[in-house]
Tab-separated table of C-alpha atoms in Angstrom:
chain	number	residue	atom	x	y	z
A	23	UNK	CA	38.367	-4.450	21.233
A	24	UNK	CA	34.747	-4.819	21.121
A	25	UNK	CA	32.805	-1.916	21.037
A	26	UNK	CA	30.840	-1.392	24.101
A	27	UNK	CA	26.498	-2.024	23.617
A	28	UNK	CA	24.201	0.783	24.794
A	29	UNK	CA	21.437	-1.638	26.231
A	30	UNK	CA	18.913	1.136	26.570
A	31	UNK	CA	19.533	2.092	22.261
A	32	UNK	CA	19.106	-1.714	22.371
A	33	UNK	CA	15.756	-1.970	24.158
A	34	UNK	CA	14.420	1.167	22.276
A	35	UNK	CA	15.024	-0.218	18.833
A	36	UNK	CA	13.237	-3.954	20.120
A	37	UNK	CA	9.980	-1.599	21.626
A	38	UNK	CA	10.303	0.499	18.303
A	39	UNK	CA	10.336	-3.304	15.949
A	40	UNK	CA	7.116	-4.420	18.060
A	41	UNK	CA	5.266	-1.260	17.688
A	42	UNK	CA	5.573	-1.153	14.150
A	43	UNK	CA	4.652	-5.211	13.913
A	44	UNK	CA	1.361	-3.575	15.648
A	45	UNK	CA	0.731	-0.552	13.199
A	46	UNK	CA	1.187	-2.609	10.075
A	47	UNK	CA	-1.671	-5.087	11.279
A	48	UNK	CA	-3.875	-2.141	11.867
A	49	UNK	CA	-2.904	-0.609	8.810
A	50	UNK	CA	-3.642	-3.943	6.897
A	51	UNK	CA	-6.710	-3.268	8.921
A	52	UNK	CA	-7.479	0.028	7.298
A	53	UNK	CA	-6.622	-1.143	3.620
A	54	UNK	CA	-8.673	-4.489	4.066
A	55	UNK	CA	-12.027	-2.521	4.797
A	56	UNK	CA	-11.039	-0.052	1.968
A	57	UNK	CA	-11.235	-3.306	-0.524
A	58	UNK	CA	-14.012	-4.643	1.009
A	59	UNK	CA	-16.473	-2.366	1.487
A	60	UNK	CA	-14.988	0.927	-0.559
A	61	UNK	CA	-13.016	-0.943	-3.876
A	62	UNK	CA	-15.768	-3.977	-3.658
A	63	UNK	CA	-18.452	-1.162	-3.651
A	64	UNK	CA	-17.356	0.370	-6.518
A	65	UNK	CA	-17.161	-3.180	-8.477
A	66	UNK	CA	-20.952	-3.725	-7.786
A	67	UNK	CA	-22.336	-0.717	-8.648
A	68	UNK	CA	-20.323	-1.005	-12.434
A	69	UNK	CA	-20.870	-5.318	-12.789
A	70	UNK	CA	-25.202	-3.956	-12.181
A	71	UNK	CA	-24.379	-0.932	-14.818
A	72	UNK	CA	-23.050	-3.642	-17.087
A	73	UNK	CA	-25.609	-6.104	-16.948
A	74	UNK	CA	-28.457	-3.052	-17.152
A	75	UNK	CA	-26.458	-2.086	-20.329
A	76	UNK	CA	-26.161	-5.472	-21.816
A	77	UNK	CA	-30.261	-5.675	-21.073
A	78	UNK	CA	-30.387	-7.680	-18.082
A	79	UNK	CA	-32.914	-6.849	-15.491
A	80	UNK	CA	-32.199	-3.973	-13.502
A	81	UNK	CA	-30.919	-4.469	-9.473
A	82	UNK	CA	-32.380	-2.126	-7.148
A	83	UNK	CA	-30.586	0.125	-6.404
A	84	UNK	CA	-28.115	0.705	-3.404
A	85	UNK	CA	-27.901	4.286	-2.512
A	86	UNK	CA	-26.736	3.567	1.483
A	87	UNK	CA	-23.710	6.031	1.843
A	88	UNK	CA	-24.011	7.722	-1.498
A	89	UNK	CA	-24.809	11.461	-2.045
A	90	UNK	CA	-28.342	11.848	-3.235
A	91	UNK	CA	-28.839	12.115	-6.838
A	92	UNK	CA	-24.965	11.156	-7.665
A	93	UNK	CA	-25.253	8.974	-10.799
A	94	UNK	CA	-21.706	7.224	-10.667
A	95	UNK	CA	-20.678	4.228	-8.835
A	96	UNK	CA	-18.998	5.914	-5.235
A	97	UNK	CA	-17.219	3.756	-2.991
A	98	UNK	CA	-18.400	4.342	0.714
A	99	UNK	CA	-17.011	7.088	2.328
A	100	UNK	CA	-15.990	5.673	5.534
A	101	UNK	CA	-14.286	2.710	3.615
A	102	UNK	CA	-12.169	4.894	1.757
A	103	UNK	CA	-11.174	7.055	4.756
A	104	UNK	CA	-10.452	3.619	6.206
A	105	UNK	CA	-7.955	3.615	3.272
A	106	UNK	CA	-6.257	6.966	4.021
A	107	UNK	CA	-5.862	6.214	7.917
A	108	UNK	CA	-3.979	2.951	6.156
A	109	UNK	CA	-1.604	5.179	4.186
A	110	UNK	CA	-1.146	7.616	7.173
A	111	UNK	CA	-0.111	4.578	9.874
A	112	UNK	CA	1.742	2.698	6.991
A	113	UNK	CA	3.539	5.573	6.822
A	114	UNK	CA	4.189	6.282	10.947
A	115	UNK	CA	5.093	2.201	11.158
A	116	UNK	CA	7.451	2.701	8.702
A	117	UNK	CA	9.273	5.423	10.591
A	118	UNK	CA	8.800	3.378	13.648
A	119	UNK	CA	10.768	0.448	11.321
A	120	UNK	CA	13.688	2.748	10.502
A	121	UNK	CA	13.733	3.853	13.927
A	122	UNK	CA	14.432	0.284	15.033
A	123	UNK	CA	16.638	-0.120	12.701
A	124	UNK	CA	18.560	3.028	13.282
A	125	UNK	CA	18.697	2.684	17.335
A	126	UNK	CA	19.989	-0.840	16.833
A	127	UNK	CA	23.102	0.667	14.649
A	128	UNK	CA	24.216	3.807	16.697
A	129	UNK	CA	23.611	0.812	19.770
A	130	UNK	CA	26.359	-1.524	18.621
A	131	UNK	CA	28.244	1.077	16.669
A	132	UNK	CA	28.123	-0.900	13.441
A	133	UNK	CA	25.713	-1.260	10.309
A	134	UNK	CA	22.358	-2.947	11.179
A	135	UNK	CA	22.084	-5.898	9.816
A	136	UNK	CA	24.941	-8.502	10.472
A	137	UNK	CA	22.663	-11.361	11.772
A	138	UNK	CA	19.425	-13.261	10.518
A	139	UNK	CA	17.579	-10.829	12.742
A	140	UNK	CA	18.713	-7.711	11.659
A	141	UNK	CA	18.663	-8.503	8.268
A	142	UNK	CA	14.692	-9.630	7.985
A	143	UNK	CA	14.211	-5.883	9.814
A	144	UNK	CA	15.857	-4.034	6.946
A	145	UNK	CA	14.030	-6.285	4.088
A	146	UNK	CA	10.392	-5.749	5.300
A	147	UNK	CA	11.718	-2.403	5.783
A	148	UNK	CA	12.874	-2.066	2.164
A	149	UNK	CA	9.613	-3.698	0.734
A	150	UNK	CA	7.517	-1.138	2.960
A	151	UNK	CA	9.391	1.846	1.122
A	152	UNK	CA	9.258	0.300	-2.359
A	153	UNK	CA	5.294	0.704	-1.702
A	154	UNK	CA	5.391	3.707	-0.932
A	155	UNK	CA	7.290	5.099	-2.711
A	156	UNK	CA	5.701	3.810	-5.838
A	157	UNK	CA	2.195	4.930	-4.249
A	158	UNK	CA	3.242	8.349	-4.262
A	159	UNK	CA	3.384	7.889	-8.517
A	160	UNK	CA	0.850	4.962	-9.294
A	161	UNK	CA	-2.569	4.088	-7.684
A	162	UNK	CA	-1.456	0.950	-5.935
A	163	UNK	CA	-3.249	1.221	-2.612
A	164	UNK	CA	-5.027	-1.683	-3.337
A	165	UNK	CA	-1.679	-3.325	-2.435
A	166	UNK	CA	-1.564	-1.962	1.168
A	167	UNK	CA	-3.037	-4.927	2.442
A	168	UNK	CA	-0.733	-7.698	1.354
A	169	UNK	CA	2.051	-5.440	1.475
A	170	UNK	CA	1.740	-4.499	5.513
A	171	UNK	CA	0.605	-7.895	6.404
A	172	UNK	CA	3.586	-9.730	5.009
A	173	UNK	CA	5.879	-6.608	6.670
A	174	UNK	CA	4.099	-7.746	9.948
A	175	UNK	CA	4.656	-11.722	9.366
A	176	UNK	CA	8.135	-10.933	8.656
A	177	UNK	CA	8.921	-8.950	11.848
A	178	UNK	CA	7.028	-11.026	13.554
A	179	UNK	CA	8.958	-14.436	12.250
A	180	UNK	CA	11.915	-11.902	13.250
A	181	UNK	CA	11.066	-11.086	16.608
A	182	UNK	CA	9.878	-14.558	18.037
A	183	UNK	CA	12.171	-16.628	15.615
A	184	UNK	CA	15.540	-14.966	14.943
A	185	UNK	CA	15.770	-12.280	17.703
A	186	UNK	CA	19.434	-12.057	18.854
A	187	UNK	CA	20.926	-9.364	21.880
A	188	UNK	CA	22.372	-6.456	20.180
A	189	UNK	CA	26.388	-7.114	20.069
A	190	UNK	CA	29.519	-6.822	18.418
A	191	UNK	CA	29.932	-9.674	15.137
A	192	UNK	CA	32.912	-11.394	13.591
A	193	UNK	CA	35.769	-9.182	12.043
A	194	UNK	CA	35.115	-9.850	8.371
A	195	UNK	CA	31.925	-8.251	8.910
A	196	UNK	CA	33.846	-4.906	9.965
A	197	UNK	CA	33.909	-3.779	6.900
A	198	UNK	CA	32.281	-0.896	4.760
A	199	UNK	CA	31.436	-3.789	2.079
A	200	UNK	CA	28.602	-4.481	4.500
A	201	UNK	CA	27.133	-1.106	3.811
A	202	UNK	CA	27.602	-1.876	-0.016
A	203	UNK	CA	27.023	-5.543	-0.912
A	204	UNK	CA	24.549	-6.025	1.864
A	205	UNK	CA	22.269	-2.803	1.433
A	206	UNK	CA	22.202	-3.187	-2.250
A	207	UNK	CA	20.873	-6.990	-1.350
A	208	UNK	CA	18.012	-5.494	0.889
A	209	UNK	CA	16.909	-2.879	-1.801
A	210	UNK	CA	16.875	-5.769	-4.098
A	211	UNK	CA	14.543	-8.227	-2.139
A	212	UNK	CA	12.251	-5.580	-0.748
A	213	UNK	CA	11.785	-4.902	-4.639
A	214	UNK	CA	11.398	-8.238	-5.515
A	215	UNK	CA	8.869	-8.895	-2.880
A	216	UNK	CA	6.397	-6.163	-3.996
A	217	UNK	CA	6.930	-7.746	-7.107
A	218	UNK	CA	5.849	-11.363	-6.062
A	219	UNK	CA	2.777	-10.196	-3.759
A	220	UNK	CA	1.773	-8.874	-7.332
A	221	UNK	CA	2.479	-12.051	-8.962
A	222	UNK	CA	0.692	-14.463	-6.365
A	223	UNK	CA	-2.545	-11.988	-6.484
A	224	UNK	CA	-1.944	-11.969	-10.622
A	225	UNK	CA	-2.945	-16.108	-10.093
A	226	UNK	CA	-5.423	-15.392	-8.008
A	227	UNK	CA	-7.336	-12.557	-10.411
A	228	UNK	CA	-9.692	-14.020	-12.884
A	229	UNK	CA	-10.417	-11.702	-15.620
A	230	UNK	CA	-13.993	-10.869	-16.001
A	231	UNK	CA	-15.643	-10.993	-12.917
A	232	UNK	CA	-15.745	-8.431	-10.559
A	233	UNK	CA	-13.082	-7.915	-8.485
A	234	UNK	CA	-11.516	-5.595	-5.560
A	235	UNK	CA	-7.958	-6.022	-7.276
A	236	UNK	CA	-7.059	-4.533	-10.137
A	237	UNK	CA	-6.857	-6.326	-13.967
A	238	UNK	CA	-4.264	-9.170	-14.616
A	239	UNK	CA	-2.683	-6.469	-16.525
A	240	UNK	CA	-2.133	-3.729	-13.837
A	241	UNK	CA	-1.007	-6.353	-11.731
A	242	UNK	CA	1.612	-7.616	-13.936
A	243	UNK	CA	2.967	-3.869	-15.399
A	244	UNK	CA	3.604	-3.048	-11.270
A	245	UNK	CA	5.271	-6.682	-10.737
A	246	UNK	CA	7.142	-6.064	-14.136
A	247	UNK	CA	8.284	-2.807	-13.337
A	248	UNK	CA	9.408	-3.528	-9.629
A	249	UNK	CA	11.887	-6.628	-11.035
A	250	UNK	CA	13.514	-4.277	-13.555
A	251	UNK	CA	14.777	-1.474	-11.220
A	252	UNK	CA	15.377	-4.892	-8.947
A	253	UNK	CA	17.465	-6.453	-11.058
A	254	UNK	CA	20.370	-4.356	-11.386
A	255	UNK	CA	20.384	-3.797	-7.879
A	256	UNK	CA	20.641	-7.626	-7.449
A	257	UNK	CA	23.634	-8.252	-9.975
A	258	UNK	CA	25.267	-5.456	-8.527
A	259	UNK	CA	24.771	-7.364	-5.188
A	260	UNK	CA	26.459	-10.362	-6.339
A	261	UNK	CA	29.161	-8.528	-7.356
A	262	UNK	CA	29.803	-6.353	-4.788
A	263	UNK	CA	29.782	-9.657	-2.608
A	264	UNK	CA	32.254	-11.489	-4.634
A	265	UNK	CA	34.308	-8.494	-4.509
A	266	UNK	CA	33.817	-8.388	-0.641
A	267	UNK	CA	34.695	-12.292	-0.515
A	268	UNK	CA	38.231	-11.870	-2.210
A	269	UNK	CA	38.881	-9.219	0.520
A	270	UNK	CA	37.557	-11.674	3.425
A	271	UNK	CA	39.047	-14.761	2.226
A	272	UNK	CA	41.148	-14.703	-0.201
A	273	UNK	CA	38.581	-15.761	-3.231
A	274	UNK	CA	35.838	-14.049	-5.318
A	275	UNK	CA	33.946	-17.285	-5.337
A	276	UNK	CA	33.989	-20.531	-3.142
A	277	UNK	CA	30.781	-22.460	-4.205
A	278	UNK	CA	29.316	-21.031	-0.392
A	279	UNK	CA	25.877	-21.988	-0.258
A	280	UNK	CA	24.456	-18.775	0.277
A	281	UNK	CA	26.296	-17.145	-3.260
A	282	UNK	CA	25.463	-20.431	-4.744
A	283	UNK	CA	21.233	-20.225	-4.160
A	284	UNK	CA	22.046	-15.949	-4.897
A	285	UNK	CA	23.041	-17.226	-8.206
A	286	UNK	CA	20.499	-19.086	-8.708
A	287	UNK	CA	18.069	-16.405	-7.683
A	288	UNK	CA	19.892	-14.308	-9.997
A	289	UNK	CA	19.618	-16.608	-13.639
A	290	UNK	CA	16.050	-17.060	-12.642
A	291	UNK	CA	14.605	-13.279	-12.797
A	292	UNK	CA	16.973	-12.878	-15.690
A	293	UNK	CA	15.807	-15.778	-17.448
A	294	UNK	CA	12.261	-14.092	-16.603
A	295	UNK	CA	13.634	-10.431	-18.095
A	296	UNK	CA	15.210	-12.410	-21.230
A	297	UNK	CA	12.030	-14.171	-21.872
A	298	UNK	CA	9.369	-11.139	-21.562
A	299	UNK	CA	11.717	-9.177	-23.690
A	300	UNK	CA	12.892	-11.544	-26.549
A	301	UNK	CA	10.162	-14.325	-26.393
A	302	UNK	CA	7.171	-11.964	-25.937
A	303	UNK	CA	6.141	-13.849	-22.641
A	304	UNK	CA	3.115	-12.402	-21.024
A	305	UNK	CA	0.920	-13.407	-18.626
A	306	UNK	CA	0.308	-16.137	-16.833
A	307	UNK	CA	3.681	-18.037	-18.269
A	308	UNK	CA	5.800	-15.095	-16.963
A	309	UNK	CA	4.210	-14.697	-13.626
A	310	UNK	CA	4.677	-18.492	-13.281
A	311	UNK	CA	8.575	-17.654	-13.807
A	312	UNK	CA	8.497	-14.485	-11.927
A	313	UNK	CA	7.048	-16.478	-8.602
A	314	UNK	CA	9.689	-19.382	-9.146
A	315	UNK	CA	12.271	-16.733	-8.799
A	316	UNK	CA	10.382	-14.990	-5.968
A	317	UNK	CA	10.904	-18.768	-4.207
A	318	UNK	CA	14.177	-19.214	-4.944
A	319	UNK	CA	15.298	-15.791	-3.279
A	320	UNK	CA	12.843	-16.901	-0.877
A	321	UNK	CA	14.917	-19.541	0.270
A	322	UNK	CA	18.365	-17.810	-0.549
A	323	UNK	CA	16.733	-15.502	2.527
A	324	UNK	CA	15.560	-17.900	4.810
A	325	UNK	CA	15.899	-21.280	3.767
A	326	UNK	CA	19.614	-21.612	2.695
A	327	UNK	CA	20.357	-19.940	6.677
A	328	UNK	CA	18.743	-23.502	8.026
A	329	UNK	CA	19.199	-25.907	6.279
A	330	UNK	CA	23.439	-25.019	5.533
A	331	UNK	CA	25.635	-23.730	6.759
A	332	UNK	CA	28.563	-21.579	5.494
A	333	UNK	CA	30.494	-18.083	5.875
A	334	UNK	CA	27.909	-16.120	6.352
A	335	UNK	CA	27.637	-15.592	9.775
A	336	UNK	CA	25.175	-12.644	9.569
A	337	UNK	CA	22.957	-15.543	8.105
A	338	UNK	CA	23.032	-17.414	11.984
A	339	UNK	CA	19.777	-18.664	13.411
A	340	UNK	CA	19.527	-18.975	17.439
A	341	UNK	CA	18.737	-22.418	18.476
């Protein structure tokens, strides 16, 4: 028998998902006045020290918000409190997003994420905590921005898009491979999307000329770093799923779309690791290859759920 729904767990964790779609756009908020008016600060102050040092003429000088008498470039202050405040609500949205996710569980007595809905929650979820949990090690604020605003498109494509009632799922999916081959998949892509936010900003970076993001370089060594502790996480994913299949239906592999397009995504970020280890890729080449991965788990995600159809019902799409 189908367990019974507790609508009001149900209700909480939808009010709990739209709150936190609000606090990430605020915090992107927060972050996007840090780069503009504390990061971009910074860069003018050391592009007019260059250019003095190099002989140019000299700007005049900007001392609005600065201390009197300080002699280094200083962001403004209220830009990079801006910034904190960004950290501090990324960090209460992100609570708010496991709350949602949590209240949706103990409401249908089952792991979260069994439908197209549920599943989007827990992967903007997972790329949140990849951020911060790097930020607590590296200086990657400057990411905060494009990190919370894609968190909020996602829940947002979630909520208006892929929204289904709270409720009991198919009996293949009662099983505690879910909280294996599934989780490991969401820790995967909410990797692999910090790791192509850094690879679409890498393109947009030009080196030498002043910038609010970091070099090409920092922006590659964080993309680079979030694929290999990714990676493994992914294989073990496609393992743990072909596993799961022979228990479900009698086969470790049936050529279903959605293991055929995680294969897929699979060769490509390896084909990406292979290269930047044995072929000495860098750069731009790499990032190119990164980002072609990014798009085909990209579409393993989102794309694969409408356009086929297969076994995977936690993959359904309302009409």
């Amino acid at each position: 028998m189908p367990a019974e729904v507790n609508e009001s767990l149900a209700t909480l964790s939808d009010q709990l998902i739209l709150a936190t779609v609000l606090l990430y756009l605020v915090a992107m908020i927060c972050y996007a006045l840090d780069l503009a008016f504390g990061r971009a600060r910074t860069v003018v102050a050391v592009r007019r020290r260059q250019l003095v040092g190099a002989g140019g003429p000299a700007a005049p000088e900007d001392t609005t918000g600065d201390a009197a008498g300080d002699s280094g470039p200083q962001p403004a202050t209220w830009a990079v409190r801006a910034g904190t405040i960004g950290v501090a609500l990324t960090w209460i949205a992100w609570a708010g997003n496991l709350g949602g996710i949590l209240t949706r569980g103990v409401a249908v007595d089952r792991w979260p994420w069994a439908n197209m809905y549920e599943f989007v929650v827990a992967i903007c979820f997972a790329a949140v905590t990849a951020f911060l949990a790097l930020l607590i090690r590296q200086p990657i604020r400057f990411l905060g921005a494009f990190v919370t605003v894609t968190a909020a498109l996602g829940l947002g494509f979630a909520v208006l898009f892929l929204h289904v009632q709270a409720g009991p799922v198919m009996p293949a999916l009662h099983s505690y491979w879910i909280a294996i081959h599934v989780t490991a998949a969401i820790v995967a892509s909410g990797l692999f999307i910090l790791a192509g936010v850094c690879a679409i900003l890498y393109l947009i970076r030009r080196d030498g000329r002043p910038s609010v993001l970091p070099s090409r370089e920092g922006l590659e060594r964080v993309a680079h770093r979030a694929i290999v502790i990714a990676f493994p996480i992914w294989t073990f994913a496609v393992i743990a799923g072909a596993m799961w299949a022979d228990r479900a239906w009698g086969r470790y592999w049936g050529w279903d779309p959605k293991e055929v397009w995680a294969f897929v995504t699979w060769v490509v970020y390896a084909a990406y690791l292979h290269a930047r280890a044995t072929a000495g890729w860098r750069g731009k080449a790499a990032m190119i290859v990164s980002l072609v991965a990014f798009g085909c788990l990209l579409f393993n995600l989102v794309g694969v759920n409408i356009f086929f159809s297969g076994l995977h019902s936690y993959a359904d799409v309302p009409q």
